[in-house]
């Protein structure tokens, strides 16, 4: 199942995001290598600076998605004000399975 992790950064936490980004990217690369990552990227504020994340992961159930979310270095660093996890159905423009 696919789950969307909709993450909102705490106000004034851009430096935490920047400092933790290398570990976060390595974490996502690991998920990608394990075929657990569908796609990911930051939300941007009006000035084009990141202020949250959208990460879509493959997990067997909600508990698995929660575990992946909690393992993200951004989450461990306390970057997020909130994280909403929702099961998601990729309907349009889904890449062909390889």
Short mmCIF file of N, CA, C and O in Angstrom, two decimals:
data_model
loop_
_atom_site.label_atom_id
_atom_site.label_comp_id
_atom_site.label_asym_id
_atom_site.label_seq_id
_atom_site.Cartn_x
_atom_site.Cartn_y
_atom_site.Cartn_z
N UNK A 1 0.84 -1.18 0.00
CA UNK A 1 0.00 0.00 0.00
C UNK A 1 0.88 1.25 0.00
O UNK A 1 1.95 1.25 0.60
N UNK A 2 0.37 2.27 -0.62
CA UNK A 2 1.07 3.55 -0.61
C UNK A 2 0.51 4.44 0.49
O UNK A 2 -0.70 4.46 0.74
N UNK A 3 1.43 5.16 1.14
CA UNK A 3 1.05 6.11 2.17
C UNK A 3 1.75 7.43 1.90
O UNK A 3 2.95 7.46 1.62
N UNK A 4 0.99 8.52 1.98
CA UNK A 4 1.54 9.87 1.85
C UNK A 4 1.87 10.39 3.23
O UNK A 4 1.02 10.38 4.13
N UNK A 5 3.11 10.82 3.41
CA UNK A 5 3.55 11.47 4.64
C UNK A 5 3.57 12.96 4.34
O UNK A 5 4.37 13.44 3.53
N UNK A 6 2.66 13.68 4.95
CA UNK A 6 2.50 15.11 4.71
C UNK A 6 3.05 15.82 5.94
O UNK A 6 2.43 15.80 7.01
N UNK A 7 4.24 16.39 5.79
CA UNK A 7 4.99 16.91 6.93
C UNK A 7 5.09 18.43 6.87
O UNK A 7 5.45 18.98 5.84
N UNK A 8 4.78 19.06 7.97
CA UNK A 8 4.88 20.53 8.07
C UNK A 8 6.01 20.86 9.05
O UNK A 8 6.02 20.36 10.17
N UNK A 9 6.96 21.68 8.61
CA UNK A 9 8.07 22.09 9.46
C UNK A 9 7.60 23.03 10.56
O UNK A 9 6.65 23.80 10.38
N UNK A 10 8.32 22.97 11.68
CA UNK A 10 8.10 23.95 12.74
C UNK A 10 8.53 25.32 12.22
O UNK A 10 9.51 25.42 11.47
N UNK A 11 7.85 26.39 12.61
CA UNK A 11 8.27 27.73 12.20
C UNK A 11 9.71 28.01 12.66
O UNK A 11 10.12 27.59 13.74
N UNK A 12 10.46 28.68 11.80
CA UNK A 12 11.82 29.06 12.14
C UNK A 12 12.81 27.91 12.19
O UNK A 12 13.87 28.04 12.81
N UNK A 13 12.51 26.81 11.53
CA UNK A 13 13.37 25.62 11.62
C UNK A 13 14.17 25.33 10.35
O UNK A 13 14.67 24.23 10.18
N UNK A 14 14.31 26.31 9.48
CA UNK A 14 15.02 26.08 8.23
C UNK A 14 16.44 25.57 8.47
O UNK A 14 16.90 24.67 7.77
N UNK A 15 17.12 26.10 9.47
CA UNK A 15 18.50 25.66 9.71
C UNK A 15 18.55 24.19 10.13
O UNK A 15 19.47 23.47 9.73
N UNK A 16 17.57 23.73 10.89
CA UNK A 16 17.50 22.30 11.25
C UNK A 16 17.38 21.47 9.98
O UNK A 16 18.06 20.45 9.82
N UNK A 17 16.53 21.91 9.07
CA UNK A 17 16.35 21.20 7.80
C UNK A 17 17.66 21.17 7.03
O UNK A 17 18.07 20.11 6.53
N UNK A 18 18.31 22.30 6.91
CA UNK A 18 19.56 22.36 6.14
C UNK A 18 20.65 21.49 6.78
O UNK A 18 21.37 20.78 6.08
N UNK A 19 20.75 21.54 8.10
CA UNK A 19 21.78 20.78 8.80
C UNK A 19 21.55 19.27 8.69
O UNK A 19 22.51 18.49 8.67
N UNK A 20 20.30 18.86 8.64
CA UNK A 20 19.94 17.44 8.65
C UNK A 20 19.75 16.86 7.25
O UNK A 20 19.63 15.66 7.07
N UNK A 21 19.75 17.71 6.24
CA UNK A 21 19.44 17.28 4.87
C UNK A 21 20.32 16.13 4.37
O UNK A 21 19.79 15.18 3.77
N UNK A 22 21.64 16.12 4.58
CA UNK A 22 22.43 14.99 4.06
C UNK A 22 21.97 13.64 4.61
O UNK A 22 21.86 12.66 3.85
N UNK A 23 21.65 13.57 5.89
CA UNK A 23 21.17 12.32 6.48
C UNK A 23 19.79 11.95 5.95
O UNK A 23 19.49 10.79 5.71
N UNK A 24 18.95 12.97 5.78
CA UNK A 24 17.60 12.75 5.24
C UNK A 24 17.69 12.19 3.81
O UNK A 24 17.00 11.22 3.48
N UNK A 25 18.53 12.79 2.98
CA UNK A 25 18.69 12.32 1.60
C UNK A 25 19.22 10.89 1.58
O UNK A 25 18.74 10.05 0.81
N UNK A 26 20.19 10.58 2.43
CA UNK A 26 20.71 9.21 2.51
C UNK A 26 19.61 8.23 2.93
O UNK A 26 19.52 7.12 2.40
N UNK A 27 18.77 8.65 3.86
CA UNK A 27 17.64 7.82 4.30
C UNK A 27 16.70 7.54 3.13
O UNK A 27 16.29 6.40 2.90
N UNK A 28 16.35 8.59 2.37
CA UNK A 28 15.45 8.41 1.23
C UNK A 28 16.11 7.54 0.15
O UNK A 28 15.43 6.71 -0.47
N UNK A 29 17.40 7.70 -0.06
CA UNK A 29 18.10 6.85 -1.03
C UNK A 29 18.04 5.38 -0.60
O UNK A 29 17.88 4.50 -1.44
N UNK A 30 18.13 5.13 0.70
CA UNK A 30 17.99 3.77 1.21
C UNK A 30 16.60 3.21 0.97
O UNK A 30 16.44 2.06 0.55
N UNK A 31 15.58 4.03 1.23
CA UNK A 31 14.20 3.60 0.95
C UNK A 31 14.01 3.32 -0.53
O UNK A 31 13.35 2.35 -0.91
N UNK A 32 14.59 4.17 -1.36
CA UNK A 32 14.49 3.99 -2.80
C UNK A 32 15.15 2.68 -3.22
O UNK A 32 14.60 1.93 -4.03
N UNK A 33 16.33 2.41 -2.67
CA UNK A 33 17.03 1.17 -2.99
C UNK A 33 16.26 -0.06 -2.56
O UNK A 33 16.33 -1.12 -3.20
N UNK A 34 15.49 0.08 -1.48
CA UNK A 34 14.66 -1.03 -0.98
C UNK A 34 13.29 -1.05 -1.65
O UNK A 34 12.42 -1.84 -1.26
N UNK A 35 13.08 -0.18 -2.63
CA UNK A 35 11.81 -0.07 -3.38
C UNK A 35 10.63 0.27 -2.46
O UNK A 35 9.51 -0.20 -2.66
N UNK A 36 10.91 1.09 -1.45
CA UNK A 36 9.86 1.53 -0.53
C UNK A 36 9.47 2.99 -0.75
O UNK A 36 8.56 3.48 -0.11
N UNK A 37 10.19 3.69 -1.64
CA UNK A 37 9.92 5.10 -1.89
C UNK A 37 9.29 5.27 -3.27
O UNK A 37 9.87 4.86 -4.27
N UNK A 38 8.10 5.87 -3.32
CA UNK A 38 7.48 6.18 -4.60
C UNK A 38 8.02 7.52 -5.12
O UNK A 38 8.48 7.60 -6.26
N UNK A 39 7.97 8.55 -4.29
CA UNK A 39 8.54 9.86 -4.62
C UNK A 39 8.57 10.72 -3.37
O UNK A 39 7.94 10.39 -2.37
N UNK A 40 9.33 11.80 -3.45
CA UNK A 40 9.45 12.70 -2.30
C UNK A 40 9.94 14.05 -2.76
O UNK A 40 10.60 14.17 -3.79
N UNK A 41 9.65 15.07 -1.96
CA UNK A 41 10.16 16.40 -2.22
C UNK A 41 9.62 17.38 -1.21
O UNK A 41 8.67 17.08 -0.49
N UNK A 42 10.24 18.56 -1.16
CA UNK A 42 9.81 19.56 -0.17
C UNK A 42 8.64 20.41 -0.66
O UNK A 42 8.48 20.64 -1.85
N UNK A 43 7.85 20.86 0.30
CA UNK A 43 6.92 21.95 0.06
C UNK A 43 7.72 23.23 0.15
O UNK A 43 8.73 23.30 0.85
N UNK A 44 7.27 24.27 -0.54
CA UNK A 44 8.00 25.54 -0.56
C UNK A 44 7.09 26.67 -0.10
O UNK A 44 5.89 26.68 -0.41
N UNK A 45 7.68 27.63 0.60
CA UNK A 45 6.92 28.80 1.01
C UNK A 45 6.87 29.83 -0.13
O UNK A 45 7.38 29.57 -1.23
N UNK A 46 6.30 30.98 0.13
CA UNK A 46 6.14 32.01 -0.90
C UNK A 46 7.48 32.51 -1.43
O UNK A 46 7.55 33.02 -2.55
N UNK A 47 8.54 32.36 -0.64
CA UNK A 47 9.87 32.79 -1.07
C UNK A 47 10.67 31.65 -1.72
O UNK A 47 11.84 31.84 -2.06
N UNK A 48 10.03 30.50 -1.88
CA UNK A 48 10.70 29.36 -2.50
C UNK A 48 11.59 28.57 -1.57
O UNK A 48 12.36 27.72 -2.01
N UNK A 49 11.48 28.80 -0.25
CA UNK A 49 12.27 28.06 0.73
C UNK A 49 11.47 26.88 1.25
O UNK A 49 10.25 26.97 1.44
N UNK A 50 12.13 25.74 1.50
CA UNK A 50 11.41 24.56 1.97
C UNK A 50 10.80 24.78 3.35
O UNK A 50 11.42 25.38 4.23
N UNK A 51 9.56 24.29 3.50
CA UNK A 51 8.88 24.42 4.79
C UNK A 51 8.06 23.19 5.15
O UNK A 51 7.18 23.24 5.99
N UNK A 52 8.36 22.08 4.49
CA UNK A 52 7.66 20.83 4.76
C UNK A 52 8.08 19.80 3.73
O UNK A 52 8.94 20.07 2.89
N UNK A 53 7.47 18.64 3.83
CA UNK A 53 7.83 17.55 2.92
C UNK A 53 6.60 16.74 2.53
O UNK A 53 5.67 16.60 3.33
N UNK A 54 6.63 16.21 1.32
CA UNK A 54 5.68 15.20 0.88
C UNK A 54 6.52 13.99 0.50
O UNK A 54 7.38 14.06 -0.39
N UNK A 55 6.29 12.89 1.21
CA UNK A 55 7.01 11.65 0.96
C UNK A 55 5.96 10.55 0.80
O UNK A 55 5.11 10.38 1.67
N UNK A 56 6.02 9.83 -0.31
CA UNK A 56 5.07 8.74 -0.53
C UNK A 56 5.86 7.44 -0.47
O UNK A 56 6.82 7.25 -1.23
N UNK A 57 5.45 6.57 0.46
CA UNK A 57 6.17 5.33 0.72
C UNK A 57 5.27 4.13 0.53
O UNK A 57 4.05 4.22 0.64
N UNK A 58 5.91 3.01 0.26
CA UNK A 58 5.23 1.71 0.20
C UNK A 58 5.41 1.05 1.55
O UNK A 58 6.54 0.93 2.05
N UNK A 59 4.30 0.65 2.18
CA UNK A 59 4.34 -0.03 3.47
C UNK A 59 3.20 -1.02 3.53
O UNK A 59 2.17 -0.84 2.87
N UNK A 60 3.35 -2.07 4.33
CA UNK A 60 2.29 -3.09 4.40
C UNK A 60 1.03 -2.59 5.08
O UNK A 60 -0.07 -3.08 4.81
N UNK A 61 1.17 -1.59 5.97
CA UNK A 61 0.03 -1.08 6.73
C UNK A 61 0.40 0.26 7.35
O UNK A 61 1.54 0.73 7.21
N UNK A 62 -0.54 0.85 8.05
CA UNK A 62 -0.32 2.16 8.67
C UNK A 62 0.83 2.11 9.67
O UNK A 62 1.66 3.03 9.72
N UNK A 63 0.92 1.05 10.44
CA UNK A 63 2.01 0.93 11.42
C UNK A 63 3.36 0.93 10.73
O UNK A 63 4.32 1.55 11.22
N UNK A 64 3.47 0.28 9.59
CA UNK A 64 4.72 0.28 8.83
C UNK A 64 5.07 1.66 8.31
O UNK A 64 6.23 2.08 8.34
N UNK A 65 4.06 2.39 7.84
CA UNK A 65 4.28 3.76 7.36
C UNK A 65 4.70 4.67 8.52
O UNK A 65 5.58 5.51 8.36
N UNK A 66 4.08 4.48 9.68
CA UNK A 66 4.45 5.27 10.85
C UNK A 66 5.90 4.99 11.25
O UNK A 66 6.63 5.91 11.62
N UNK A 67 6.32 3.74 11.17
CA UNK A 67 7.69 3.39 11.51
C UNK A 67 8.68 4.04 10.54
O UNK A 67 9.72 4.55 10.97
N UNK A 68 8.37 4.03 9.25
CA UNK A 68 9.24 4.68 8.28
C UNK A 68 9.31 6.18 8.55
O UNK A 68 10.39 6.78 8.50
N UNK A 69 8.18 6.78 8.85
CA UNK A 69 8.14 8.21 9.13
C UNK A 69 8.99 8.54 10.35
O UNK A 69 9.77 9.51 10.34
N UNK A 70 8.88 7.75 11.39
CA UNK A 70 9.63 8.01 12.63
C UNK A 70 11.13 7.81 12.44
O UNK A 70 11.93 8.43 13.15
N UNK A 71 11.53 7.00 11.47
CA UNK A 71 12.95 6.73 11.22
C UNK A 71 13.62 7.83 10.40
O UNK A 71 14.86 7.86 10.31
N UNK A 72 12.86 8.72 9.81
CA UNK A 72 13.41 9.80 8.99
C UNK A 72 14.27 10.71 9.88
O UNK A 72 13.81 11.17 10.94
N UNK A 73 15.50 11.00 9.47
CA UNK A 73 16.34 11.91 10.26
C UNK A 73 15.70 13.27 10.53
O UNK A 73 15.95 13.87 11.58
N UNK A 74 14.87 13.76 9.63
CA UNK A 74 14.17 15.01 9.89
C UNK A 74 13.26 14.86 11.12
O UNK A 74 13.19 15.75 11.97
N UNK A 75 12.53 13.75 11.18
CA UNK A 75 11.64 13.51 12.33
C UNK A 75 12.46 13.38 13.60
O UNK A 75 12.11 13.95 14.64
N UNK A 76 13.57 12.65 13.53
CA UNK A 76 14.42 12.46 14.70
C UNK A 76 15.02 13.78 15.19
O UNK A 76 15.26 13.95 16.38
N UNK A 77 15.26 14.71 14.27
CA UNK A 77 15.83 16.01 14.63
C UNK A 77 14.78 16.98 15.16
O UNK A 77 15.12 18.09 15.57
N UNK A 78 13.51 16.57 15.15
CA UNK A 78 12.45 17.44 15.65
C UNK A 78 12.04 18.54 14.69
O UNK A 78 11.50 19.56 15.11
N UNK A 79 12.28 18.33 13.40
CA UNK A 79 11.98 19.36 12.40
C UNK A 79 10.48 19.61 12.25
O UNK A 79 10.06 20.75 12.05
N UNK A 80 9.69 18.56 12.36
CA UNK A 80 8.28 18.68 11.97
C UNK A 80 7.36 19.15 13.09
O UNK A 80 7.41 18.65 14.21
N UNK A 81 6.51 20.10 12.74
CA UNK A 81 5.43 20.53 13.62
C UNK A 81 4.32 19.49 13.62
O UNK A 81 3.69 19.23 14.64
N UNK A 82 4.09 18.91 12.43
CA UNK A 82 3.05 17.89 12.31
C UNK A 82 3.40 16.95 11.17
O UNK A 82 4.10 17.33 10.22
N UNK A 83 2.91 15.72 11.29
CA UNK A 83 3.02 14.73 10.23
C UNK A 83 1.67 14.04 10.11
O UNK A 83 1.18 13.46 11.08
N UNK A 84 1.09 14.14 8.94
CA UNK A 84 -0.16 13.44 8.64
C UNK A 84 0.19 12.28 7.73
O UNK A 84 0.90 12.46 6.73
N UNK A 85 -0.28 11.09 8.07
CA UNK A 85 -0.02 9.90 7.26
C UNK A 85 -1.36 9.40 6.74
O UNK A 85 -2.26 9.08 7.52
N UNK A 86 -1.46 9.35 5.40
CA UNK A 86 -2.73 8.94 4.78
C UNK A 86 -2.47 7.89 3.71
O UNK A 86 -1.55 8.03 2.90
N UNK A 87 -3.28 6.84 3.72
CA UNK A 87 -3.20 5.85 2.65
C UNK A 87 -3.59 6.56 1.35
O UNK A 87 -4.49 7.41 1.33
N UNK A 88 -2.89 6.20 0.26
CA UNK A 88 -3.06 6.94 -0.99
C UNK A 88 -3.10 5.96 -2.15
O UNK A 88 -2.37 4.96 -2.17
N UNK A 89 -3.93 6.26 -3.13
CA UNK A 89 -4.06 5.44 -4.33
C UNK A 89 -3.55 6.24 -5.52
O UNK A 89 -4.16 7.24 -5.91
N UNK A 90 -2.45 5.81 -6.11
CA UNK A 90 -1.86 6.47 -7.27
C UNK A 90 -2.68 6.07 -8.48
O UNK A 90 -2.56 4.95 -8.98
N UNK A 91 -3.47 6.98 -9.01
CA UNK A 91 -4.40 6.67 -10.09
C UNK A 91 -3.89 7.13 -11.45
O UNK A 91 -3.90 6.37 -12.40
N UNK A 92 -3.44 8.38 -11.56
CA UNK A 92 -3.02 8.92 -12.84
C UNK A 92 -1.50 9.09 -12.91
O UNK A 92 -0.85 9.44 -11.94
N UNK A 93 -0.96 8.86 -14.11
CA UNK A 93 0.47 9.04 -14.42
C UNK A 93 1.39 8.20 -13.55
O UNK A 93 2.53 8.58 -13.30
N UNK A 94 0.89 7.06 -13.12
CA UNK A 94 1.73 6.15 -12.36
C UNK A 94 2.74 5.50 -13.31
O UNK A 94 2.35 5.01 -14.38
N UNK A 95 4.03 5.50 -12.94
CA UNK A 95 5.01 4.86 -13.82
C UNK A 95 4.72 3.36 -13.96
O UNK A 95 4.22 2.73 -13.04
N UNK A 96 5.07 2.84 -15.09
CA UNK A 96 4.90 1.39 -15.31
C UNK A 96 5.83 0.63 -14.38
O UNK A 96 6.96 1.06 -14.13
N UNK A 97 5.35 -0.47 -13.86
CA UNK A 97 6.19 -1.31 -12.99
C UNK A 97 7.35 -1.86 -13.80
O UNK A 97 7.21 -2.24 -14.95
N UNK A 98 8.54 -1.85 -13.18
CA UNK A 98 9.71 -2.34 -13.90
C UNK A 98 10.11 -3.72 -13.43
O UNK A 98 9.63 -4.25 -12.51
#
